[in-house]
PDB file of C-alpha atoms in Angstrom:
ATOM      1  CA  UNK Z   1      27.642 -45.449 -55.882  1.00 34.00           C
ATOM      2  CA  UNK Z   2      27.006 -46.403 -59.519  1.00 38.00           C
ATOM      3  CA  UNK Z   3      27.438 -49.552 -61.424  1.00 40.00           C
ATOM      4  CA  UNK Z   4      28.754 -50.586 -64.083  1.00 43.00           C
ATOM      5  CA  UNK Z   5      26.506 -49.705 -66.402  1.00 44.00           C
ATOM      6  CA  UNK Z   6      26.307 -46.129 -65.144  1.00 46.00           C
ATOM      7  CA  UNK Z   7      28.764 -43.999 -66.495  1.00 51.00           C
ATOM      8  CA  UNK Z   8      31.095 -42.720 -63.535  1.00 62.00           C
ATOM      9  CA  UNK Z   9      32.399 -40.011 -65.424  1.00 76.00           C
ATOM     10  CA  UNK Z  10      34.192 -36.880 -63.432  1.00 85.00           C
ATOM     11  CA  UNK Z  11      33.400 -36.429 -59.797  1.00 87.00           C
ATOM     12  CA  UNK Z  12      33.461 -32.944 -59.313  1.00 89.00           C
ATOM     13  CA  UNK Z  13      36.091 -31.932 -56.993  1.00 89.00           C
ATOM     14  CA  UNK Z  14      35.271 -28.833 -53.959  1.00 89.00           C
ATOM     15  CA  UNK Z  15      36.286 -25.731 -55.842  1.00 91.00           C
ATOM     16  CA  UNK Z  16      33.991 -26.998 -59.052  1.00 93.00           C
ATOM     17  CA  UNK Z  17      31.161 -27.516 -57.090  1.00 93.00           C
ATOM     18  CA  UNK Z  18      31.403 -24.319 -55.064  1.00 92.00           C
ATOM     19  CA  UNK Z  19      32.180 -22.401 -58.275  1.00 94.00           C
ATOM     20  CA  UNK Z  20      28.852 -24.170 -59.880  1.00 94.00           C
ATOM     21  CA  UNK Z  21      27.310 -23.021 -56.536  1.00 91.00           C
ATOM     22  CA  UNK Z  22      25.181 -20.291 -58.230  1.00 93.00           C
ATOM     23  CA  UNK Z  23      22.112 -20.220 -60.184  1.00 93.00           C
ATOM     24  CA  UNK Z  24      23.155 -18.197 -62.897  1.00 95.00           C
ATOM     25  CA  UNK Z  25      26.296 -20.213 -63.572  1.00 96.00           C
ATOM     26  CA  UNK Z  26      23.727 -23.373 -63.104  1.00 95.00           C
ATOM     27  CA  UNK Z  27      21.973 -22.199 -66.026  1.00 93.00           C
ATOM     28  CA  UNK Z  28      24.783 -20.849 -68.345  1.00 96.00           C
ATOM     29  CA  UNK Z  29      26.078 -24.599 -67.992  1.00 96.00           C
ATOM     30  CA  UNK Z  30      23.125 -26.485 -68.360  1.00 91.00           C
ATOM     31  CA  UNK Z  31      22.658 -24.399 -71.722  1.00 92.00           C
ATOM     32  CA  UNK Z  32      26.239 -25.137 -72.921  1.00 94.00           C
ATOM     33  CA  UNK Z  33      24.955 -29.013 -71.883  1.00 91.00           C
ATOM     34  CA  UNK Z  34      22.032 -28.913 -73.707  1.00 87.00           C
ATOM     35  CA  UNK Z  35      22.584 -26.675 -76.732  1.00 87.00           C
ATOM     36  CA  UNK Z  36      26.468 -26.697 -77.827  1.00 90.00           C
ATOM     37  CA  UNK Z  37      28.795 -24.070 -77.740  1.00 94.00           C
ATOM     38  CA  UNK Z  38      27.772 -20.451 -76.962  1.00 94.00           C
ATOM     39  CA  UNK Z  39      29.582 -17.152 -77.047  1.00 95.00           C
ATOM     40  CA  UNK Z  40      29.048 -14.673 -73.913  1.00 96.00           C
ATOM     41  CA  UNK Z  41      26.307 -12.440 -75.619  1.00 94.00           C
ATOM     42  CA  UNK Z  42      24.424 -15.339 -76.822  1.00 93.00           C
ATOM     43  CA  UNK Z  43      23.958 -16.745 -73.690  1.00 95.00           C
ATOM     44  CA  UNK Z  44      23.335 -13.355 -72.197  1.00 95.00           C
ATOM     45  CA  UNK Z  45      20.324 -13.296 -74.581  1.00 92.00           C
ATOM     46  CA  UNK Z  46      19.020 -16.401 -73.709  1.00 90.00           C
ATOM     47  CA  UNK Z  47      19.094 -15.369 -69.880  1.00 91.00           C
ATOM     48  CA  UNK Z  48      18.404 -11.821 -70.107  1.00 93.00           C
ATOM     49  CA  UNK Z  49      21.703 -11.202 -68.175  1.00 96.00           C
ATOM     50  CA  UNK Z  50      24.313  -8.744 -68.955  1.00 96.00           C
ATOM     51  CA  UNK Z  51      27.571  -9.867 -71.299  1.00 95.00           C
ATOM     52  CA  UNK Z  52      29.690  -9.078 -68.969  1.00 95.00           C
ATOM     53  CA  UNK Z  53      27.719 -11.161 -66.151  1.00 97.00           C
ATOM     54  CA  UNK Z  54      27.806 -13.881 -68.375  1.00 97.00           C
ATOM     55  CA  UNK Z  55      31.586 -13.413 -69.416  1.00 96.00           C
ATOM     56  CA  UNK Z  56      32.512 -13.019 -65.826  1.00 97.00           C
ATOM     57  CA  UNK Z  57      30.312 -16.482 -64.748  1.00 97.00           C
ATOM     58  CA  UNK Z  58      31.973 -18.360 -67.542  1.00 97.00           C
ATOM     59  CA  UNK Z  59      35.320 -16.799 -66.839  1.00 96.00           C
ATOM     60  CA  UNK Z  60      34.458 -18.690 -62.886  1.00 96.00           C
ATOM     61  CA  UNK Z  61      33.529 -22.012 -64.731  1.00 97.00           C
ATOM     62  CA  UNK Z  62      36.091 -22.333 -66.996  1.00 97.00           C
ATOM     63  CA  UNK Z  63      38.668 -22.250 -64.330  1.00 96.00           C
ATOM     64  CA  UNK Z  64      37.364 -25.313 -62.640  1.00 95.00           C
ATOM     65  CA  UNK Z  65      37.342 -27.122 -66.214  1.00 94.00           C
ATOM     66  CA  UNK Z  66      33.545 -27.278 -66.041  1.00 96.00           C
ATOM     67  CA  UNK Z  67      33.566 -25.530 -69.613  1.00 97.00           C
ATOM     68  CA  UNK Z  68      36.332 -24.490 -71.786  1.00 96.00           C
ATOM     69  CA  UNK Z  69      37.230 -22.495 -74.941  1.00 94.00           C
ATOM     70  CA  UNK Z  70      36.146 -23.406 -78.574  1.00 94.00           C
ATOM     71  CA  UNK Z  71      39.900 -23.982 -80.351  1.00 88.00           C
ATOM     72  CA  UNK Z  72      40.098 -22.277 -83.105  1.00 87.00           C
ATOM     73  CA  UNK Z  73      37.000 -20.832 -83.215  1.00 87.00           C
ATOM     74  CA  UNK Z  74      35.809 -16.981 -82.401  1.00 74.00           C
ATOM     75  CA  UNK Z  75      38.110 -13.669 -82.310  1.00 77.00           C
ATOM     76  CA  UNK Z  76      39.608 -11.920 -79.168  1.00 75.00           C
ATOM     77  CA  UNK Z  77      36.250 -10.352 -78.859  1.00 80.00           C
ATOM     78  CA  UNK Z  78      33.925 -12.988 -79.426  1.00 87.00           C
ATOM     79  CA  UNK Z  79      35.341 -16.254 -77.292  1.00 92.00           C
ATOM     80  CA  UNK Z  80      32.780 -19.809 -77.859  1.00 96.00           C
ATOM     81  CA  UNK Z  81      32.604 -21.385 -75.168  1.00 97.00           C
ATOM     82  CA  UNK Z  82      31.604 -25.384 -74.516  1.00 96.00           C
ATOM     83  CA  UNK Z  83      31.219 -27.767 -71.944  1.00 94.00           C
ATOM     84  CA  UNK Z  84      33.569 -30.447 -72.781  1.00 92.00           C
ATOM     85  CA  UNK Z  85      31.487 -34.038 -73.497  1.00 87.00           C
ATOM     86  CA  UNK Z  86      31.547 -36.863 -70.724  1.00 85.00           C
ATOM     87  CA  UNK Z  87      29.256 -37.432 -67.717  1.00 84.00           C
ATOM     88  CA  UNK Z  88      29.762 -35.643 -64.633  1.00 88.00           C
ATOM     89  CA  UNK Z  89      28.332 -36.602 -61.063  1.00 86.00           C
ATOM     90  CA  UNK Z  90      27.675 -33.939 -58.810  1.00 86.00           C
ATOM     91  CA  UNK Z  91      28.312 -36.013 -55.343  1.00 86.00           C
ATOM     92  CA  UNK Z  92      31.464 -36.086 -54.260  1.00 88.00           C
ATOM     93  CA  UNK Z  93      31.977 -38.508 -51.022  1.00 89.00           C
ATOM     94  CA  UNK Z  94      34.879 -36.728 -49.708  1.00 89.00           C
ATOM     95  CA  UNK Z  95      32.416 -33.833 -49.723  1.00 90.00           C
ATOM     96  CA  UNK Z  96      29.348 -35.207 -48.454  1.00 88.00           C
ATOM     97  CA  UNK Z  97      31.510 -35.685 -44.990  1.00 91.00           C
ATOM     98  CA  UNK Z  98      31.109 -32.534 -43.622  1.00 91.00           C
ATOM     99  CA  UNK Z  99      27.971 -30.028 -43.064  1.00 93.00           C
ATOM    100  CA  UNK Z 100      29.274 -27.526 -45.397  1.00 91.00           C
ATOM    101  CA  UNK Z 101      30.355 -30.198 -48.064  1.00 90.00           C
ATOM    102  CA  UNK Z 102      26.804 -31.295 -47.984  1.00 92.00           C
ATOM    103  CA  UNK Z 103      25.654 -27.287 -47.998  1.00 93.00           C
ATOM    104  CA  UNK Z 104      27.457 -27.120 -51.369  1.00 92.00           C
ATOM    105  CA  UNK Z 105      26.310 -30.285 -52.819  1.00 92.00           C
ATOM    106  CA  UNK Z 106      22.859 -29.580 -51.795  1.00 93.00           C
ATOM    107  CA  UNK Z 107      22.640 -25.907 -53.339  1.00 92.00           C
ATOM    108  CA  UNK Z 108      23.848 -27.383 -56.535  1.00 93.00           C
ATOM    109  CA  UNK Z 109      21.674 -30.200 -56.770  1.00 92.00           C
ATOM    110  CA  UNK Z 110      18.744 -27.999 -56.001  1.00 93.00           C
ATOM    111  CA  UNK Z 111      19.902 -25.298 -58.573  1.00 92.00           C
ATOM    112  CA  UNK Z 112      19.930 -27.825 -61.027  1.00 91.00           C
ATOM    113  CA  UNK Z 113      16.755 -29.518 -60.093  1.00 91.00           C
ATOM    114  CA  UNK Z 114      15.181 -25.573 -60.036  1.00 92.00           C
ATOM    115  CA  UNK Z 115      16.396 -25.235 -63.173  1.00 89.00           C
ATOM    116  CA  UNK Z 116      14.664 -28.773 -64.802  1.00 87.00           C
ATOM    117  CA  UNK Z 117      11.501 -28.232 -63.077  1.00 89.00           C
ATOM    118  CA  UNK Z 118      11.420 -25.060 -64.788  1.00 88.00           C
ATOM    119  CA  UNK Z 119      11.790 -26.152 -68.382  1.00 86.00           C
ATOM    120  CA  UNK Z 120       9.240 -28.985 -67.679  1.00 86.00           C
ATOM    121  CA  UNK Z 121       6.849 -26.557 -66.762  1.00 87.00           C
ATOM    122  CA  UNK Z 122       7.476 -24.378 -69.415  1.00 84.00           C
ATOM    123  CA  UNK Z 123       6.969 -27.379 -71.575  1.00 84.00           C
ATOM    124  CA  UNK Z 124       3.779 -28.130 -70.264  1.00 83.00           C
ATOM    125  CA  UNK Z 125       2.829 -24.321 -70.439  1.00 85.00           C
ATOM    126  CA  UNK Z 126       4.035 -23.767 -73.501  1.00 81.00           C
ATOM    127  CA  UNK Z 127       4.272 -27.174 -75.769  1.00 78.00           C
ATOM    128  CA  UNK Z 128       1.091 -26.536 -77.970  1.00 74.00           C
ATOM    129  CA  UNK Z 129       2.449 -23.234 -78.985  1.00 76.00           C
ATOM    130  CA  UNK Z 130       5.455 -24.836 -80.325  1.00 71.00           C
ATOM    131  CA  UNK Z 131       4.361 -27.906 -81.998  1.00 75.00           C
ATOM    132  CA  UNK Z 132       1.425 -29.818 -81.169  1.00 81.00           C
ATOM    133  CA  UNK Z 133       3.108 -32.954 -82.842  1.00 83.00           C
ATOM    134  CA  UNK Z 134       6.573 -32.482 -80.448  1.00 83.00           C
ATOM    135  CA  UNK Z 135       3.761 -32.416 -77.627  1.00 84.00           C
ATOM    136  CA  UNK Z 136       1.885 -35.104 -78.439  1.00 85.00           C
ATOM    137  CA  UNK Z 137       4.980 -37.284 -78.622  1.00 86.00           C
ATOM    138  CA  UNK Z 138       6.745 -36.177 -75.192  1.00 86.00           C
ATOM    139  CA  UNK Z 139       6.563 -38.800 -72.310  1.00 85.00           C
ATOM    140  CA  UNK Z 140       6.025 -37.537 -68.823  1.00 85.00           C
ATOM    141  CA  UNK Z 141       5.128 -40.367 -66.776  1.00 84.00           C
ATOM    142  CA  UNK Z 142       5.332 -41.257 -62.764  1.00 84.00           C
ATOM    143  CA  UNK Z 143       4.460 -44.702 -61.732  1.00 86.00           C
ATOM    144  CA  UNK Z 144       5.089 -46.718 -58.624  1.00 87.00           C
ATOM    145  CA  UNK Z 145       5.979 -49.978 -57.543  1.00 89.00           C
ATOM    146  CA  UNK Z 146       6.944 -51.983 -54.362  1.00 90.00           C
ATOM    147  CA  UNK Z 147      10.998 -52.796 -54.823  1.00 92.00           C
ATOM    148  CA  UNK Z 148      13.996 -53.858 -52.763  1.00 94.00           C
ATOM    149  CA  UNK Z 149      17.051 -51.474 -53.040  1.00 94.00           C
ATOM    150  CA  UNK Z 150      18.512 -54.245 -55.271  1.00 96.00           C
ATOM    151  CA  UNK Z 151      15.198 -53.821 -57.652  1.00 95.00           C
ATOM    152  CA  UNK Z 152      15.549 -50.235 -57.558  1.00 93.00           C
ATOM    153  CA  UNK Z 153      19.429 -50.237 -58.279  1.00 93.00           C
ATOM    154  CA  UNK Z 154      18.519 -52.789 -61.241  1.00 95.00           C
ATOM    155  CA  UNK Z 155      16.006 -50.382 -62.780  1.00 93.00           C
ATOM    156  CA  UNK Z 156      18.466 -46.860 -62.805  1.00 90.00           C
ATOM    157  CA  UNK Z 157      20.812 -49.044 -64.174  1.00 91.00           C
ATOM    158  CA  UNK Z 158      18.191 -50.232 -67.052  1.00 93.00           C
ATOM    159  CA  UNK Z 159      17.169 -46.539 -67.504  1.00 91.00           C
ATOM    160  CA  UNK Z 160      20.523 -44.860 -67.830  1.00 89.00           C
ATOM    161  CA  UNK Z 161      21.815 -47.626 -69.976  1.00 91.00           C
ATOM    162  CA  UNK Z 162      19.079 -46.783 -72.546  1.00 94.00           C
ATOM    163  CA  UNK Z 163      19.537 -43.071 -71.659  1.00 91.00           C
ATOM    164  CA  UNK Z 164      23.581 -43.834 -72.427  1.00 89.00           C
ATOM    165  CA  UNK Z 165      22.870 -45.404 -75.420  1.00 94.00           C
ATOM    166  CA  UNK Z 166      20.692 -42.550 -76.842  1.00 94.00           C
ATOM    167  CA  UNK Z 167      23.091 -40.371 -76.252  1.00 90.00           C
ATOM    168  CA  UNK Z 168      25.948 -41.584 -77.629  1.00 90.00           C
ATOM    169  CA  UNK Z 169      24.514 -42.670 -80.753  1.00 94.00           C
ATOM    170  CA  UNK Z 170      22.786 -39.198 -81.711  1.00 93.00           C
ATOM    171  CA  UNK Z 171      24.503 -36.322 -79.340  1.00 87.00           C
ATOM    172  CA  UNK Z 172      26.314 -35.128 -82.314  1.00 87.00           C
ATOM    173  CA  UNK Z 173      23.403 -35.585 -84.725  1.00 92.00           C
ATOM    174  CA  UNK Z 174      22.874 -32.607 -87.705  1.00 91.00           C
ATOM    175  CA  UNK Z 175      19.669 -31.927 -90.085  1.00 93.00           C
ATOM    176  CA  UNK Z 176      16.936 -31.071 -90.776  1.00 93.00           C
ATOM    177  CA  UNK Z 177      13.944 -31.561 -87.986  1.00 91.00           C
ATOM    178  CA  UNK Z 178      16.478 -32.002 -85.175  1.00 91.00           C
ATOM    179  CA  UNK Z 179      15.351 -30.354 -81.543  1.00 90.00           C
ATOM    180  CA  UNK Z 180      16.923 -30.734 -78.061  1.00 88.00           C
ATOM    181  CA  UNK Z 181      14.923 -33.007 -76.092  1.00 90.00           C
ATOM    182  CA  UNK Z 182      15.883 -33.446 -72.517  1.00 87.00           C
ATOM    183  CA  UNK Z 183      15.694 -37.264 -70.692  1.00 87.00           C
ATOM    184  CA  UNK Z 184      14.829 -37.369 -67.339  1.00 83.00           C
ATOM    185  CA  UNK Z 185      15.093 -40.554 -65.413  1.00 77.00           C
ATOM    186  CA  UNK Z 186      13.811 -40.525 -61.954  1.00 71.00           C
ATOM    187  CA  UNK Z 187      13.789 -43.599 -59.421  1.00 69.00           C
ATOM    188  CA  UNK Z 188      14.123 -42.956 -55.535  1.00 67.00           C
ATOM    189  CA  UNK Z 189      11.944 -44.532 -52.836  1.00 67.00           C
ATOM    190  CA  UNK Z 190       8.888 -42.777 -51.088  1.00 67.00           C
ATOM    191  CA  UNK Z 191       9.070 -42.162 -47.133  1.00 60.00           C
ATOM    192  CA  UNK Z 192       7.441 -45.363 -45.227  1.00 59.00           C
ATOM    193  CA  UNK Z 193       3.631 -45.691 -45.283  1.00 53.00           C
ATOM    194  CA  UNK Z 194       2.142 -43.390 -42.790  1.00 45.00           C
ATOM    195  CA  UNK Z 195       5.407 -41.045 -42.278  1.00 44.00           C
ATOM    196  CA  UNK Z 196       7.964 -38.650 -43.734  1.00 41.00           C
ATOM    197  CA  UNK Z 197      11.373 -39.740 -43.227  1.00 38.00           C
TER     198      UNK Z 197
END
């Protein structure tokens, strides 16, 4: 359930979130997310996949509306490709019903997560090569704290509010110096002392 200062956005629907259901098409959407549009051979470069695996994986997402064509730009062979702006939550109650509503929900949620832990850890890896100064700047953090659901529920809300804000005010940002930077928000509650729940 959100609040309202979470953004509800689209609840994807059972044929998105099986179609999404694969870690390549994960990825090629979490780069159209993260780094704009795309055309089919850039983002087989940037996975080391084949064009037409990545043309055929697009052609899957963009008939669930998770991505769409660029209007107006590319040729009949070279189609751009974007996933359109808005938040998107990938729970869907209806779904979350049945074993193999939960099956799908799960495998995309731990695609995605896959995915994220990667790039952290390549961050980590990799960050001094880069630019020390992007490094040194970069927050990873993990703190804890005694809180009623209530507490907890108050603090997401603070988070993605700021997250929200962020966004919207520089998502479309150009210049000089710019990078993608990724914003991670994570509050859930640990198992009881003494067990795993």
């Amino acid at each position: 359930m959100t609040s309202d200062s979470r953004p509800e956005g689209r609840v994807l629907d059972a044929g998105a979130l099986r179609a999404l259901a694969h870690p390549l098409r994960v990825r090629l959407y979490e780069l159209l997310s993260q780094y704009g549009p795309q055309t089919a051979s850039g983002l087989a470069a940037l996975t080391g996949e084949s064009t037409g695996a990545t043309s055929y994986h697009l052609r899957a997402l963009a008939k669930h509306d998770l991505i769409r064509e660029v209007a107006g730009r590319g040729t009949a062979r070279e189609r751009w490709w974007e996933r359109p702006k808005g938040a998107v939550t990938l729970v869907n109650p209806e779904m979350a019903t049945t074993p193999s509503g939960r099956a799908v929900m799960e495998a995309v949620h731990s695609e995605t997560l896959t995915l994220r832990q990667q790039q952290l850890m390549s961050f980590v890896t990799h960050g001094w090569d880069e630019d020390e100064e992007w490094f040194d700047k970069s927050l990873i953090s993990t703190a804890s704290a005694r809180l009623t659901v209530e507490q907890m529920a108050e603090l997401g809300d603070r988070l993605q509010s700021i997250i929200a804000e962020t966004v919207d005010r520089y998502r479309d940002q150009t210049g000089d110096g710019l990078r993608v930077v990724t914003m991670r928000a994570d509050v859930f509650p640990l198992p009881t002392e003494g067990g795993i729940r």
